[in-house]
C-alpha positions in Angstrom: 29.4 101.0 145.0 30.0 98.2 142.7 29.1 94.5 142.8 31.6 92.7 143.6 34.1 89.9 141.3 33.2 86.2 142.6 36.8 85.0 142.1 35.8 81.9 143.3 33.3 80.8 140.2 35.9 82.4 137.6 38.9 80.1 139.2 37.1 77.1 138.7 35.6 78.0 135.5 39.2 78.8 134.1 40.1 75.7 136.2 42.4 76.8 138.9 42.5 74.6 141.6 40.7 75.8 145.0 41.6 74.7 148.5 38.8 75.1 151.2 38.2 74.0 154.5 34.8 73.5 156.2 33.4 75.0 159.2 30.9 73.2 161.5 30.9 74.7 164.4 28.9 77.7 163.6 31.0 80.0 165.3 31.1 84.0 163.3 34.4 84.0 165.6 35.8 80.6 164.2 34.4 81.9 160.4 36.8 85.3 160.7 39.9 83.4 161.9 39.6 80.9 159.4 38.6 83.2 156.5 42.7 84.8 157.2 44.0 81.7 156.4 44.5 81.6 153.4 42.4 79.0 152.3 40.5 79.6 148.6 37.1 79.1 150.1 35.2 78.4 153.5 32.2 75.7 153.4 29.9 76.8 155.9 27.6 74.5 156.5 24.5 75.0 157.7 22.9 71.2 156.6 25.0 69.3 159.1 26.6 71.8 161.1 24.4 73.9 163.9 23.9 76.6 161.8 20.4 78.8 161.1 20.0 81.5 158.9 21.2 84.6 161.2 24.2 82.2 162.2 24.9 82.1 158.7 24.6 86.0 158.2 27.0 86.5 160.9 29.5 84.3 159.7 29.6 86.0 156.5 29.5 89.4 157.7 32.8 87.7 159.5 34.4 86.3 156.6 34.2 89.5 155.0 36.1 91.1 157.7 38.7 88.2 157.8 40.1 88.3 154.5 39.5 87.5 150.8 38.4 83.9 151.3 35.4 82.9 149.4 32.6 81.8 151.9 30.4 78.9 150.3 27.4 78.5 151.9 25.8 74.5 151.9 21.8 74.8 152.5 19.7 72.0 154.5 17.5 71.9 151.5 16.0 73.0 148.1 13.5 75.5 149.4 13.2 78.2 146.9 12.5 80.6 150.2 15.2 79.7 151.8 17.3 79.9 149.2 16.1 83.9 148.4 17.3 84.8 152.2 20.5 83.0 151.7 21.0 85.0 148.4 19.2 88.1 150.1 22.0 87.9 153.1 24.9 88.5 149.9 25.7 84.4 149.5 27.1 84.7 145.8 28.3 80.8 146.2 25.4 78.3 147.5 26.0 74.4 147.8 22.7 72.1 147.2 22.5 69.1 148.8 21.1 65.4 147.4 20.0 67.1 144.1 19.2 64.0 141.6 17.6 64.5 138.9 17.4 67.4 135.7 14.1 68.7 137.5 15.6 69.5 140.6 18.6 70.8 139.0 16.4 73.4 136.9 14.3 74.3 139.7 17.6 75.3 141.1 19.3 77.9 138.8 15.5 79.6 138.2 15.7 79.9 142.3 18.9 81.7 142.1 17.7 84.3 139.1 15.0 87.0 138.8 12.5 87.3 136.6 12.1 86.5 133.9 14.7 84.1 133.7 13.6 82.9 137.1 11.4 82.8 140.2 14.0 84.3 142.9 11.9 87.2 144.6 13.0 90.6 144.4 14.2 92.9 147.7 15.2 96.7 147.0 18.2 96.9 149.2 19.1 93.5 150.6 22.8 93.1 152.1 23.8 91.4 148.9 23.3 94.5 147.1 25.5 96.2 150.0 21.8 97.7 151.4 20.7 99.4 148.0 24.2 100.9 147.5 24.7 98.3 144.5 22.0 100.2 142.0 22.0 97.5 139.2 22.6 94.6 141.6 19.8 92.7 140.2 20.7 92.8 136.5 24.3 92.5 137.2 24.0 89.6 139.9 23.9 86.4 138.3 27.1 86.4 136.8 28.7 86.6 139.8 26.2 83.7 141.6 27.8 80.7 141.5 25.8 77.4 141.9 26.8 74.1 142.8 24.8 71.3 143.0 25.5 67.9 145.3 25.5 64.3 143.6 25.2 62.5 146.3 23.1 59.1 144.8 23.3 56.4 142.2 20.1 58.1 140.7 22.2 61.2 140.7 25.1 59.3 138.7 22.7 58.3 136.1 21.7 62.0 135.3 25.1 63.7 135.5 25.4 64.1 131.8 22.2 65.9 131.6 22.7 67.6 134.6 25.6 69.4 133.7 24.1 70.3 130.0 21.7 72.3 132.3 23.2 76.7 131.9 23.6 77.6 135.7 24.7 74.6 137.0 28.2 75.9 137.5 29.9 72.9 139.5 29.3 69.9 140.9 30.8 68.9 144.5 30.2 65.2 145.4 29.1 63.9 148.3 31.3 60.9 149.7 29.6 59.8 152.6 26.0 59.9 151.3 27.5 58.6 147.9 29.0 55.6 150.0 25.4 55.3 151.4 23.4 54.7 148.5 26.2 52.7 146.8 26.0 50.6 149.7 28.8 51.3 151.7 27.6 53.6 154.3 30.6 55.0 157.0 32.9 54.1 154.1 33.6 57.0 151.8 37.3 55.6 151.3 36.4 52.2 150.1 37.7 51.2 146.9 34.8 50.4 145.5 33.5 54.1 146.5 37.1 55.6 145.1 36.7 54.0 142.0 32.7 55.6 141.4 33.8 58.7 142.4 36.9 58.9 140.4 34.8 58.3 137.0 32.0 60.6 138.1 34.9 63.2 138.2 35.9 62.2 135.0 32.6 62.4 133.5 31.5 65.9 135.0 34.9 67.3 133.4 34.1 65.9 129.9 31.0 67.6 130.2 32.7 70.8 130.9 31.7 71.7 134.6 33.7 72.1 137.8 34.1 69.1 140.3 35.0 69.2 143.8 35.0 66.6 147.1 36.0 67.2 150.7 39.0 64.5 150.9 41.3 64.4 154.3 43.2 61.9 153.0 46.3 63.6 151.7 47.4 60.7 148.9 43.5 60.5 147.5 43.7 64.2 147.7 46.1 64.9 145.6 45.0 62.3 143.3 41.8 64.1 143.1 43.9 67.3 141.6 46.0 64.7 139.3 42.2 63.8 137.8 41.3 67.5 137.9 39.3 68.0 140.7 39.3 72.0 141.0 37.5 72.4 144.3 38.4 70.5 147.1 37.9 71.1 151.0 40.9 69.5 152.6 40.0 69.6 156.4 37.4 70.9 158.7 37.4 73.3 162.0 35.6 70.7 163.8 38.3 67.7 162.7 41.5 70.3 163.5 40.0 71.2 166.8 39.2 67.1 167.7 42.7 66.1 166.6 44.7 68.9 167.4 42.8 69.0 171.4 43.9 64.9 171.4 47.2 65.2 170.0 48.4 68.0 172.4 47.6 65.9 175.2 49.4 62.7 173.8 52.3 65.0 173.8 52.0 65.8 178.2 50.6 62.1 179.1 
């Protein structure tokens, strides 16, 4: 059995553009019927969605029967323990949250690698190696982990330079609505003055040579987000389709 290709971490490094949409409801049965969608990648988030670690695990195991959509998996935290079960459970794509400083960032990539290049704990036959079937998954593994980190505060902005000088920090996907928050603008993410901030923190990640992504609904700001080279963007959510599909079906009747 061989490890797997993460298609996902080589289309943004040869910067293709990736759609996603994010899941919040949790639901393994929403995960597979999403995942056939045809969407790039799948955010499931288990910071501010209802998500725990074996909800998580199922909805992978469901992705991977839905179809070739790259699940990305957004922790609650930087907990290097956490973050060995996530990788343990065969996430190949995690999402950091509110990481600000080079510190953070490093503690980061040596969570995601063995020894000796880092601290991540070693398990003989975890799902990620398909249950021991994957014999030199742990040598192999961590050029196929991809790791994306979350600037999501004006302390964040002043180390993005040095941040993304850090090997193993392979993307960066900003935060809007905590980035609003600590500009000063919190329930705003659309405000010019947030637009503007976040445009030339997506002009200054690419100069430094590393991925960039934002969840946008807004289909203008969208696609100006690909016109500045955005090459990861989650364009929707299953909790925002179910809301505003539910509403507008009964517009239509009443």
């Amino acid at each position: 059995m061989e490890l797997q290709k993460n298609h996902f971490k080589h289309a943004i490094k040869n910067n293709t553009v990736q759609l996603g949409l994010w899941t919040q409801l949790g639901s393994y049965i929403a995960a597979e019927i999403l995942s056939g969608c045809g969407y790039d990648f799948i955010g499931l988030d288990a910071e501010h969605g209802p998500s725990e670690y074996i909800e998580i695990y199922a909805q992978l195991q469901a992705c991977a029967a839905g179809g070739p959509t790259q699940p990305i998996v957004r922790i609650p935290n930087h907990d290097i323990s956490l973050i060995k079960r996530y990788l343990d459970a065969g996430v190949n794509t995690l999402m950091v949250p509110q990481v600000d400083t080079v510190e953070q960032a490093k503690a980061l990539v040596s969570a995601v690698r063995y020894p000796p290049h880092g601290v991540r704990g070693y398990c003989g036959a975890p799902r990620a190696s398909g249950f021991g079937r994957i014999k030199n998954y742990a040598t192999t593994c961590e050029e196929e982990i991809c790791l994306i980190v979350m600037p999501e505060t004006t302390l964040a902005l002043e180390n993005i330079e040095a941040m993304a000088a850090i090997d193993g920090v392979d993307a960066f996907f900003i935060g809007p609505g905590d980035l609003a928050a600590s500009l000063g603008y919190i329930g705003q993410p659309m405000h010019p003055d947030v637009i503007n901030v976040i445009e030339d923190t997506g002009r200054r990640i690419k100069a430094a040579g590393k991925a960039v992504g934002i969840l946008c609904t807004d289909e203008a700001q969208t696609r100006r987000y690909i016109e500045l080279g955005f090459q990861m963007i989650a364009i929707g959510s299953d909790q925002g389709l179910l809301t505003k599909g539910a509403e507008q079906l009964l517009a239509t009747f009443r």
